[in-house]
Coordinates of C-alpha atoms and ligand atoms in Angstrom, one line a residue:
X119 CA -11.5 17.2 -13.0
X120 CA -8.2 15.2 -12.1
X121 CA -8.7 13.0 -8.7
X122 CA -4.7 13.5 -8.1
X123 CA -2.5 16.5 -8.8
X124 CA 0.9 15.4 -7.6
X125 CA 3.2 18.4 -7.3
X126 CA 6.7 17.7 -7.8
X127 CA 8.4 14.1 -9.8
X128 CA 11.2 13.2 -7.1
X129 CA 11.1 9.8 -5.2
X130 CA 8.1 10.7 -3.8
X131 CA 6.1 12.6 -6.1
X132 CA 6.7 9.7 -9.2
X133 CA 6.3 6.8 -7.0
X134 CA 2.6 8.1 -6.0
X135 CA 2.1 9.3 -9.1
X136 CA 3.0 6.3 -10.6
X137 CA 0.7 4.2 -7.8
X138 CA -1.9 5.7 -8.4
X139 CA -2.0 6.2 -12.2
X140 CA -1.6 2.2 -12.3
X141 CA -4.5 2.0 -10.0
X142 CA -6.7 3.7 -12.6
X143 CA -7.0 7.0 -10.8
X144 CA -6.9 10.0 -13.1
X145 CA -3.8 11.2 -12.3
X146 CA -1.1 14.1 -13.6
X147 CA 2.5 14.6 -12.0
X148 CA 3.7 18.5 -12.4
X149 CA 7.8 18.8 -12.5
X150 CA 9.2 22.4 -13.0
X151 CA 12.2 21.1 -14.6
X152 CA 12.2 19.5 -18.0
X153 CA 13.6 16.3 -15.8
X154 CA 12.4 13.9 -13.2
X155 CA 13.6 12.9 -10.3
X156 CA 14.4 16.1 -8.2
X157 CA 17.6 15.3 -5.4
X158 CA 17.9 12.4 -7.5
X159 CA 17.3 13.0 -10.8
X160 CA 20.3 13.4 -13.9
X161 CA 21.0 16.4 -15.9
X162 CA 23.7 17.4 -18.8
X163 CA 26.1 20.1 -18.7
X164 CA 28.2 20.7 -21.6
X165 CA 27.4 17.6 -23.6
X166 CA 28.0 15.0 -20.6
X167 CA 25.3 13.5 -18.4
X168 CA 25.6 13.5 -14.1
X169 CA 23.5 12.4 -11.3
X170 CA 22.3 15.4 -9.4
X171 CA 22.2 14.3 -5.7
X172 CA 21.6 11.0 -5.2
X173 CA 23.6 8.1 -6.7
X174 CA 23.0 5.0 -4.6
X175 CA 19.9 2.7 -4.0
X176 CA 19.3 0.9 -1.0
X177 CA 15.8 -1.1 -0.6
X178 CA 15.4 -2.7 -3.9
X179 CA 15.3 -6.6 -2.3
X180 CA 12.7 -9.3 -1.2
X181 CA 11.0 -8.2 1.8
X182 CA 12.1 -4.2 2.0
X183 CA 10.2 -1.5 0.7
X184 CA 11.7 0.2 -2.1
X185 CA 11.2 -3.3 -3.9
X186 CA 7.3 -3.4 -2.7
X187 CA 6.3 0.0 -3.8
X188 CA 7.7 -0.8 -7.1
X189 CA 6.4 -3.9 -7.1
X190 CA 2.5 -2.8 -6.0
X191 CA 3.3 -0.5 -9.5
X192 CA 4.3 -3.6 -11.4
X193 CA 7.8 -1.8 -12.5
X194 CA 11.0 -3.4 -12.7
X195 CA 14.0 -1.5 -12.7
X196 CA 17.5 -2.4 -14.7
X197 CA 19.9 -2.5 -12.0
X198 CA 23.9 -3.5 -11.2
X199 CA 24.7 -4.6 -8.1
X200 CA 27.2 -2.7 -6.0
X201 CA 29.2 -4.8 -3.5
X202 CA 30.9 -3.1 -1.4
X203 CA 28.8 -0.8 -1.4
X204 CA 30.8 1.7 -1.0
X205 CA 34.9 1.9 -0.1
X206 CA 36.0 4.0 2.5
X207 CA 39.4 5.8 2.7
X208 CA 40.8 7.3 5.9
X209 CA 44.7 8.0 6.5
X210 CA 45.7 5.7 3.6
X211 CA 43.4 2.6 5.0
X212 CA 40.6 1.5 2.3
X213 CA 38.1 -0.1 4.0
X214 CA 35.4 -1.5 1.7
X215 CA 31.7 -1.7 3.2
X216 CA 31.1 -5.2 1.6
X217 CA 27.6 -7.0 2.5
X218 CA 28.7 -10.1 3.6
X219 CA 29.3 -9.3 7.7
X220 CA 32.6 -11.8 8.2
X221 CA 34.1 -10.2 5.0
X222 CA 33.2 -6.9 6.5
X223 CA 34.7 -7.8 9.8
X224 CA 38.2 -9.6 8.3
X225 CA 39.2 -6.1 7.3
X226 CA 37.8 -4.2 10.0
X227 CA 40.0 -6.0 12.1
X228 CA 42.8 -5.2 10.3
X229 CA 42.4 -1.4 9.9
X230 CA 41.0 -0.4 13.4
X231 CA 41.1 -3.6 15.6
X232 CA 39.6 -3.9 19.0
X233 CA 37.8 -6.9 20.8
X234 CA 34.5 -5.7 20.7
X235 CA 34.5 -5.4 16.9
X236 CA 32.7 -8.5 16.4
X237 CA 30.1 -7.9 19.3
X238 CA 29.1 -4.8 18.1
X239 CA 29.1 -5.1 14.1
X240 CA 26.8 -7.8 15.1
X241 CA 24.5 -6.1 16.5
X242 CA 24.3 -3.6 14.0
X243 CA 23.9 -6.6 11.8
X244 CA 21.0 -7.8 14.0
X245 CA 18.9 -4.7 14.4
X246 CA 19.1 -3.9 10.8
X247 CA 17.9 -7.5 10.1
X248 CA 15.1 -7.1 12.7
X249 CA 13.9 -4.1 11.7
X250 CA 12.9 -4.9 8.5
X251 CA 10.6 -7.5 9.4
X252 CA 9.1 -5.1 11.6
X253 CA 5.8 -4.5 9.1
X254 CA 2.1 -2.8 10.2
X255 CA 2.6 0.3 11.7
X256 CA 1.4 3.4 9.7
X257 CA 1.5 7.3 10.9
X258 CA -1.0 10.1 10.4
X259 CA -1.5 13.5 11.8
X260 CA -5.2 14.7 10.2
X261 CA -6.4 14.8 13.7
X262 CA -5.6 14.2 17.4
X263 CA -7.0 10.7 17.5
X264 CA -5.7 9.9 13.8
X265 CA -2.4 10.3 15.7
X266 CA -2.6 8.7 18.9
X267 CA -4.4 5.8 17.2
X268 CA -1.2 5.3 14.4
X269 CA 1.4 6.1 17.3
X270 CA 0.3 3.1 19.3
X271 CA 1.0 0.7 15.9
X272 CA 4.5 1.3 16.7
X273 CA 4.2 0.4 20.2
X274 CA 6.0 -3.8 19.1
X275 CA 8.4 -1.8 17.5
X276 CA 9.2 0.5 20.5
X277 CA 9.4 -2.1 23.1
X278 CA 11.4 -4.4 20.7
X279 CA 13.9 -1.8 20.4
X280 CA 13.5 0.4 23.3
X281 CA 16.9 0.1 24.7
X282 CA 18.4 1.6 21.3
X283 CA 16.1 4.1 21.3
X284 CA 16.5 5.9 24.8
X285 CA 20.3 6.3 24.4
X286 CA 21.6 8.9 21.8
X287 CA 24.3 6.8 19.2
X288 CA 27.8 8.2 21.0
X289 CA 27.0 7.5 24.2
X290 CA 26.7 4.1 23.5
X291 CA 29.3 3.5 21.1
X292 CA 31.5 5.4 23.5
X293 CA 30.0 3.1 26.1
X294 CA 29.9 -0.5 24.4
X295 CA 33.4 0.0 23.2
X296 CA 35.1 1.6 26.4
X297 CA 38.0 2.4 24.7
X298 CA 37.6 4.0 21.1
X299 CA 40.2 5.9 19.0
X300 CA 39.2 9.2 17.2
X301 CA 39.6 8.0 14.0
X302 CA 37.8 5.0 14.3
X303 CA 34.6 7.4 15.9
X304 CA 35.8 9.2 13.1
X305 CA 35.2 6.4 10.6
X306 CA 31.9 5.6 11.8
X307 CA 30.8 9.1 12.8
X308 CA 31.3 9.7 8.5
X309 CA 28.9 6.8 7.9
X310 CA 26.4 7.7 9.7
X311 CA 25.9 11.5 8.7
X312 CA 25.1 10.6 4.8
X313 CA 22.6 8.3 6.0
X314 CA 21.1 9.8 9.1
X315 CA 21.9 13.3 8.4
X316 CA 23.0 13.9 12.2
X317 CA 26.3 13.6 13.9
X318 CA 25.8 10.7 16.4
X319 CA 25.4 12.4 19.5
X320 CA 22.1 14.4 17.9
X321 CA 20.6 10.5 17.0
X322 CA 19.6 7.3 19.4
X323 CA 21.4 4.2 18.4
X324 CA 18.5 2.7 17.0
X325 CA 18.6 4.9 13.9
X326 CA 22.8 4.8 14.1
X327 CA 23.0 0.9 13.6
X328 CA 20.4 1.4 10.9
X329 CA 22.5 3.6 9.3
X330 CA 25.6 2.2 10.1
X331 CA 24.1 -1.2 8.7
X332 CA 22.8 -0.5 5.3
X333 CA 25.2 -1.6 3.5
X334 CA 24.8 -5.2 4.9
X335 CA 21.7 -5.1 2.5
X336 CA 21.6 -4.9 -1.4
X337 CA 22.6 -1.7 -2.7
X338 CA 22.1 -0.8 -6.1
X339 CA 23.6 1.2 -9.1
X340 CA 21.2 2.3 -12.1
X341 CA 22.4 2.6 -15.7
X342 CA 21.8 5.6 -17.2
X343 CA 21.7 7.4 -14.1
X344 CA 18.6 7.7 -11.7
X345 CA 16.6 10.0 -14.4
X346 CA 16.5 6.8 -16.7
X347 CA 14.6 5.1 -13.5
X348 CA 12.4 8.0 -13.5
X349 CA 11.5 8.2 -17.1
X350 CA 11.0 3.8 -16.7
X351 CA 9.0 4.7 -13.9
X352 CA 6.6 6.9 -15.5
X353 CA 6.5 6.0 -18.8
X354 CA 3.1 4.4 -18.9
X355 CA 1.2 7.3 -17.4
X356 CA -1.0 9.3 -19.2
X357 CA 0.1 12.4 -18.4
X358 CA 3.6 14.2 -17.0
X359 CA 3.6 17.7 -17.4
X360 CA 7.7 18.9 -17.1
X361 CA 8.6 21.9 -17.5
X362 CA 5.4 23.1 -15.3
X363 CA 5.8 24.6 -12.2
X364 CA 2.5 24.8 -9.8
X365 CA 2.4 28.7 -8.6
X366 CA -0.2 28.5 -6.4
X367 CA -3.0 26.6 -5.4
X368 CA -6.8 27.4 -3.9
X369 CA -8.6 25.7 -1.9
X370 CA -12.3 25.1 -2.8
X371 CA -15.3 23.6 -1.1
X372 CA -14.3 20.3 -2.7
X373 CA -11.3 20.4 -4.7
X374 CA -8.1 22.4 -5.4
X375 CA -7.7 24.9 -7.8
X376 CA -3.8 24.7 -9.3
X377 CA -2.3 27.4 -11.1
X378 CA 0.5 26.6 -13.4
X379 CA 3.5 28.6 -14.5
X380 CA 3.5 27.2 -18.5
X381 CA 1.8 28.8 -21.2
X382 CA 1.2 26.0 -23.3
X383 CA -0.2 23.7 -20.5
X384 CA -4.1 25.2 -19.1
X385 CA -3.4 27.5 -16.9
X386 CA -5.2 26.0 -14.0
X387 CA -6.4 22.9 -13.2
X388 CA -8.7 21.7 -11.2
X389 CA -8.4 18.5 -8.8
X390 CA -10.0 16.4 -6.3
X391 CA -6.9 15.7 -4.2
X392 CA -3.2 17.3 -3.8
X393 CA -0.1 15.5 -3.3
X394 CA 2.9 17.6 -2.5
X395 CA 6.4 16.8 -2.9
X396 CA 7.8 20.1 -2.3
X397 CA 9.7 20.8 1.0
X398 CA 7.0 20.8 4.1
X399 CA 8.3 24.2 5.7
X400 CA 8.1 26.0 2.3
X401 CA 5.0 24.9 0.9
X402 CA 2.5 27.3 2.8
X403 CA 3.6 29.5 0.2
X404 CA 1.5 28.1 -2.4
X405 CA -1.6 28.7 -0.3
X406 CA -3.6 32.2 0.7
X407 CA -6.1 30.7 3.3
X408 CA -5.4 31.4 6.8
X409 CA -6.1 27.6 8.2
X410 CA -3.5 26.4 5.7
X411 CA -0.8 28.4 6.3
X412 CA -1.9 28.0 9.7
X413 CA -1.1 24.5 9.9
X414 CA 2.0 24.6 8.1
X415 CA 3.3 27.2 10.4
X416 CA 4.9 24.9 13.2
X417 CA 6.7 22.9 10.3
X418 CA 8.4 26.0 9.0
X419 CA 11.2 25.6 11.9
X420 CA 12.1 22.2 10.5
X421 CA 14.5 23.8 8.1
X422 CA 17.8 23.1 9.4
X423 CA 19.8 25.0 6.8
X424 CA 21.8 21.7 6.1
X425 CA 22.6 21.0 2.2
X426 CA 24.9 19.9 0.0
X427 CA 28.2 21.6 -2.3
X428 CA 28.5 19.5 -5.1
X429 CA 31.1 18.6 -7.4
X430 CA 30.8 16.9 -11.1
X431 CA 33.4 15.8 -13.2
X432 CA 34.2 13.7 -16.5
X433 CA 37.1 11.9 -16.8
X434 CA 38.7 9.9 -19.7
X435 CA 40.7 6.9 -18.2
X436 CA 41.4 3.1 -18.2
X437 CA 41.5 2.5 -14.3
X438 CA 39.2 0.9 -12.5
X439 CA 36.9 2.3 -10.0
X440 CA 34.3 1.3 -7.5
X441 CA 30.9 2.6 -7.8
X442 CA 30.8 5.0 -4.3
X443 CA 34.1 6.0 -1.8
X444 CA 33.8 7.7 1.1
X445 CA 37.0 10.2 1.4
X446 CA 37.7 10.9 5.3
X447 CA 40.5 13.8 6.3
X448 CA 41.7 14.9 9.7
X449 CA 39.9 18.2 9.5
X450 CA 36.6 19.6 8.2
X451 CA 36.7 20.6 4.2
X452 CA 36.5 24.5 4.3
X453 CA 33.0 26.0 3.7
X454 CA 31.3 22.6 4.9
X455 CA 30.5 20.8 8.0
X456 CA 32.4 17.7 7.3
X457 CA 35.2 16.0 7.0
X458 CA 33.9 13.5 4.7
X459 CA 33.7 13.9 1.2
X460 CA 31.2 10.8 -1.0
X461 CA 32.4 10.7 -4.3
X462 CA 30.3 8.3 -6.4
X463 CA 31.7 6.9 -10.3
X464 CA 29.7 5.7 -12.9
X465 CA 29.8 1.8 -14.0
X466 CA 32.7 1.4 -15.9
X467 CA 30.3 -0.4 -18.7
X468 CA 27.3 2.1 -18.5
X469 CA 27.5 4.2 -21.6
X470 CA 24.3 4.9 -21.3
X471 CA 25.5 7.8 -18.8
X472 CA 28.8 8.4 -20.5
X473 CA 31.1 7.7 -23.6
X474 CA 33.2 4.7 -23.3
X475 CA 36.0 4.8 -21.8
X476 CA 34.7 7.8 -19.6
X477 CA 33.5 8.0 -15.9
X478 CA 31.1 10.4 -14.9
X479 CA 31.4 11.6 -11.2
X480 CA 29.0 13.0 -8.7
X481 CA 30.9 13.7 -5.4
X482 CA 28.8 15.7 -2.4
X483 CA 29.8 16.9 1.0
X484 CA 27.4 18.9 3.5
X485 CA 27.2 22.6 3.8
X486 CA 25.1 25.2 5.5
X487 CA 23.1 26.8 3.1
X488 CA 23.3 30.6 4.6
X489 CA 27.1 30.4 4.2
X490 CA 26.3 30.5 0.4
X491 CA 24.0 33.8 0.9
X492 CA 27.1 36.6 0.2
X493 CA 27.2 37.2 -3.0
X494 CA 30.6 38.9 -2.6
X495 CA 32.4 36.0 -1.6
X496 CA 30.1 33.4 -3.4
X497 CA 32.4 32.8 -6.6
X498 CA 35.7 32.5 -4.9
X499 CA 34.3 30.4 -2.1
X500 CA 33.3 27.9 -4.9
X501 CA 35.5 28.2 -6.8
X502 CA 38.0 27.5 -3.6
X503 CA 35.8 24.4 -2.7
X504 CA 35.4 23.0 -6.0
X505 CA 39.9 23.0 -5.9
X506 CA 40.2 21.9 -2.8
X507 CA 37.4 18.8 -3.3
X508 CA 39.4 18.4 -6.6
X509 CA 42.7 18.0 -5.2
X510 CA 41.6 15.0 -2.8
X511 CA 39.3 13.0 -5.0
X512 CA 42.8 13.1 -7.5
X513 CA 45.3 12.2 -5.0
X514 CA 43.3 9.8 -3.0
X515 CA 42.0 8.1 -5.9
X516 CA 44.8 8.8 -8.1
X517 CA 43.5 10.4 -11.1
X518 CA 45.8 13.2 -12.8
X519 CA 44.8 16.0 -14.3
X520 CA 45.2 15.6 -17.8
X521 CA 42.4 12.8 -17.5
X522 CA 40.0 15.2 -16.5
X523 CA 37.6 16.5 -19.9
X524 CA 35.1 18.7 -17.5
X525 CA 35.1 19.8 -14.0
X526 CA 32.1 22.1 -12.3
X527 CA 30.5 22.6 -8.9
X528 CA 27.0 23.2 -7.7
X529 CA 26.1 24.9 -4.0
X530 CA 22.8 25.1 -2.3
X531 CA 21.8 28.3 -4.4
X532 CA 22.2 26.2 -7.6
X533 CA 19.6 23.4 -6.1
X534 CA 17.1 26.2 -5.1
X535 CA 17.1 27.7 -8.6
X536 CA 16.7 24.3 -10.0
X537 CA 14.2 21.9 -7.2
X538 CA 13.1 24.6 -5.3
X539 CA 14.9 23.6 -2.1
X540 CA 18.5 24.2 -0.8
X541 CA 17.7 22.0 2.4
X542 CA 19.0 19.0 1.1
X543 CA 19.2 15.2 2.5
X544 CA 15.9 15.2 4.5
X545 CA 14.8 15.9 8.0
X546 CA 17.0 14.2 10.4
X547 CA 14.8 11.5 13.3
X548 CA 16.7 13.0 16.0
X549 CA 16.7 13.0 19.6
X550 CA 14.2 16.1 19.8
X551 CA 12.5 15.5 16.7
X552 CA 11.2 12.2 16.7
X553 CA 7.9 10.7 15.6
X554 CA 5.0 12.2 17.3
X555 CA 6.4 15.6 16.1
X556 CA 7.0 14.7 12.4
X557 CA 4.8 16.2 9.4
X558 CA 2.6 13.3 8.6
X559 CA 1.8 12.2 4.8
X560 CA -1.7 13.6 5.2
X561 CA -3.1 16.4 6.4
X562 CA -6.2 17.9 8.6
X563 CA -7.2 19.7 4.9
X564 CA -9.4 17.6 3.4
X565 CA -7.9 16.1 0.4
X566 CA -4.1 17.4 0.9
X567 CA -1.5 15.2 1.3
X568 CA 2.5 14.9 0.7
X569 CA 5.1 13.1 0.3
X570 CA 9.1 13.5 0.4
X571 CA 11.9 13.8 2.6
X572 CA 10.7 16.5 4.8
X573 CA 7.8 14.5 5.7
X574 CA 7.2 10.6 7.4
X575 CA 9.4 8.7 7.5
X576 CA 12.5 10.0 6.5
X577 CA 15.4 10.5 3.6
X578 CA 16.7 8.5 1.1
X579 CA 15.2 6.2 -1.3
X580 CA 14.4 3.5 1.7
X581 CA 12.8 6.5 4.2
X582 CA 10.8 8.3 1.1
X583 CA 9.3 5.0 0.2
X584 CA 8.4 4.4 3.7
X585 CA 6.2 7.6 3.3
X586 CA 4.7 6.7 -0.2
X587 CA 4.1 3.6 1.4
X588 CA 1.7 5.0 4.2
X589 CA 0.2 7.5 2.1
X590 CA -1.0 4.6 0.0
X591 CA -2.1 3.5 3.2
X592 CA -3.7 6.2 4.2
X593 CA -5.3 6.7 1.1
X594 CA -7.1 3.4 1.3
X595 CA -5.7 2.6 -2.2
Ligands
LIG751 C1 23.8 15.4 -2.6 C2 22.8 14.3 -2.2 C3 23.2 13.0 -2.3 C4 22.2 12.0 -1.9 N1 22.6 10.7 -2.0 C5 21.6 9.7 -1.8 C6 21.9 8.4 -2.2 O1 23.0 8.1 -2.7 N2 20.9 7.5 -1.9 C7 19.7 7.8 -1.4 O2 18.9 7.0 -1.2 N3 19.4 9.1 -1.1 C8 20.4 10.1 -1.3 N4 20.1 11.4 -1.1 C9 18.7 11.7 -0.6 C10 17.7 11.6 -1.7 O3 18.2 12.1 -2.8 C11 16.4 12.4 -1.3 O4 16.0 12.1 0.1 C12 15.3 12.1 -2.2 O5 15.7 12.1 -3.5 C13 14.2 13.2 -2.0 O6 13.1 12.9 -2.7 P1 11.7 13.7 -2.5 O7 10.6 12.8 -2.9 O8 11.7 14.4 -1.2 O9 11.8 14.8 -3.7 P2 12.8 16.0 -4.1 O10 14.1 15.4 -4.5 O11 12.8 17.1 -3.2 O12 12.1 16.5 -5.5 C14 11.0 17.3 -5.4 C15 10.7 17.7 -6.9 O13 9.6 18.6 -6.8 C16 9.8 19.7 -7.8 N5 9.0 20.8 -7.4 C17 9.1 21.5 -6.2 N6 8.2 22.5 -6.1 C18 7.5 22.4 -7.3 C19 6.4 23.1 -7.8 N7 5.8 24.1 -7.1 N8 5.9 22.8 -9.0 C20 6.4 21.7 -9.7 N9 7.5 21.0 -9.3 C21 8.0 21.3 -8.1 C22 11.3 19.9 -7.8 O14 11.8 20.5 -9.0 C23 11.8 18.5 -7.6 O15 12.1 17.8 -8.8 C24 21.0 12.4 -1.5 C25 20.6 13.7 -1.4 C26 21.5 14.7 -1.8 C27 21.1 16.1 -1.8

């Protein structure tokens, strides 16, 4: 018998995975796919590699999580450096996000000026800064007191930051600034939505200047693409099952009984514990009994239908590019709920992702997943997008169209067939749902536990951590 079946290899799933098998525990990670990484992971269409989702790592410095998780495993990962961390382009105006605040600020000033700049990037500066030194406070929900007892470890952190917390992000902006011009809301309104995942009004200021501060920290690139981190990250464990999707699973007296969907692998195993790192409101699926489903039930509303269109293209050029832009417009992109389109480029020197002399580009904007469901209109809505998208990455970042060698799209159908989810990006800490109504990392079933974006504390490589993090905590291991 296995003490750990993890179910799924995204940030989550391999990072536990990965814990735990370093810790000695008998442990075997299950990925449907024949690669890791899920929302992050890479994959090759017609000879050339691209990141999936995800193509930008925050977390990896001295003191912040992402670094101590992967540090507690004893694995480095080969990383670039990307400052700015990411350019932005709004009405002609590039406005690089670079770390250093005064460098920041010099061309702030020049693109949307206004007296308070200073004031207010500083305190974005600040409460990032504070934040993560915030350390010791751990959530769990397999029981009533389990709960109230973890809530009250963030008391320090609520009265420290109480006044952020109370007011929802555009009421203060709108209020610190006085005066504020659309674009510039604009401009940070863009920011915050790929980080948070929630227009400003729906978030407290707290978790806005969080977001809106992120790139004052170290953000990093990986060679290779994130599925090279993955592999890294799991190459000294014993045993990674790809290609190996986990059907169902029964709940015994004292273990789990997994059913697997590969012929060559056994075609059920049995295990002491269960990590999940599928999607919280769809995972009652994999269970018959009644108190399981039962307490997966109130999570199932938690699916907010908000996902991702994606476009991937190679091109064959000798410009330069930075590693991640940020493309705003006037107007929302057709078929999406934004007006912001994050296109991200591979190093210009990473061949291990591409041939030289090549860039390989993941570019994502936010969609609703149900305006993907009619299959009438599906192929000439994408194939409308995918133009469109095409059109402004090319004439804002002037690349012609004899230097692209392959173009495709993806929409939330294509990430359900392939991860199982079409909910991308996480579970938004908003107003209404806010920590004492979150899915915790464990669960009241003995020996059933998860980890993800769907679940404590939130999305991203930074917010999954946080949740492998207190599972490891709550694990006692
Ligand atoms: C377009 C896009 C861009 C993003 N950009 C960034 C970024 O730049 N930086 C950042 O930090 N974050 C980014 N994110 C968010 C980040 O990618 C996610 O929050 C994170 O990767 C989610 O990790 P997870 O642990 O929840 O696992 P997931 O990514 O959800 O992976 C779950 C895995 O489980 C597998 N699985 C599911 N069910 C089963 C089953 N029954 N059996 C076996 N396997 C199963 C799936 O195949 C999948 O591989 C982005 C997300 C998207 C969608």
């Amino acid at each position: 018998m296995i003490d750990y079946a993890v179910v799924g290899s995204g940030v989550g799933g391999s990072s536990i995975a990965a814990y735990l098998d370093a810790k000695g525990y008998k442990t075997v990670l299950f990925e449907k796919e024949p690669y890791l990484g899920g929302c992050s992971s890479t994959f090759m269409h017609r000879g050339f590699s691209y990141n999936t989702g995800a193509t930008t790592m925050a977390g990896y410095q001295e003191g912040h999580i992402v670094k101590s998780m992967f540090d507690a495993i004893g694995f480095t990962p080969e990383l670039i450096s990307s400052d700015p961390a990411i350019v932005i382009i709004q009405n002609g105006k590039k406005t690089p996000r670079y770390r250093d605040l005064e460098q920041f600020l010099a061309i702030l000033d020049t693109h949307y000026p206004h007296p308070k700049n200073r004031d207010f990037w500083t305190l974005v500066y600040r409460l990032g800064t504070e934040f993560y030194a915030q350390q010791g406070h751990y959530y769990s929900n397999s029981s009533f007191l389990h709960k109230v007892r973890s809530l009250t470890s963030f008391l320090p952190l609520f009265f420290k930051f109480q006044r952020y917390l109370r007011v929802n992000g555009l009421a203060f902006i709108k209020q610190f600034y006085g005066d504020i011009t659309g674009e510039y809301l604009q401009f940070l309104e863009s920011q915050v939505l790929i980080v948070a995942q929630a227009p400003l009004k729906e978030i407290n200021f707290f978790t806005a200047a969080l977001s809106l501060g992120y790139t004052f920290n170290e953000t990093h690139y990986v060679p290779g693409g994130f599925g090279a981190l993955f592999d890294q990250l799991t190459a000294t464990m014993q045993n990674v099952q790809r290609r190996t999707e986990i059907t169902g699973i029964q709940k015994q007296d004292d273990y789990f009984l997994l059913h697997t969907k590969r012929s060559s692998f056994t075609r059920t195993v049995k295990a002491k514990n269960v990590i999940l790192n599928s999607t919280v409101y769809d995972s009652s699926a994999l269970f018959s009994q009644d108190r399981i489903k039962r307490y997966y039930k109130p999570y199932e509303k938690l699916n907010n239908h908000q996902s991702s269109f994606m476009l991937y293209m190679t091109i064959k050029t000798d410009k330069l590019f930075e590693h991640h832009y940020q493309l705003i417009q006037n107007e929302p992109y057709p078929h999406t709920l934004s007006s912001a389109l994050f296109v991200s480029f591979s190093d210009k020197n990473d061949e291990k992702l591409c041939p030289k002399g090549h860039y390989s580009i993941t570019a994502s904007i936010h969609t609703d997943e149900r305006w993907w469901e009619n299959k009438v209109q599906y192929e000439s809505q994408k194939a409308h997008l995918q133009e469109v998208l095409t059109k402004s990455i090319c004439d804002i970042l002037h690349i012609t169209n004899d230097e692209i060698v392959h173009c495709f799209s993806a929409t939330p159908k294509t990430f359900k067939q392939y991860i199982r989810r079409s909910q991308l990006g996480g579970n938004p800490i908003t107003m209404r749902n806010f920590l004492p109504k979150l899915p915790s990392n464990n669960t009241p079933i003995k020996g059933l536990y998860h980890v993800g974006d769907t679940v404590y504390a939130a999305q991203g490589w930074p917010g999954v951590m946080l949740g492998v993090d207190n599972l490891r905590k709550l694990l006692h291991v």
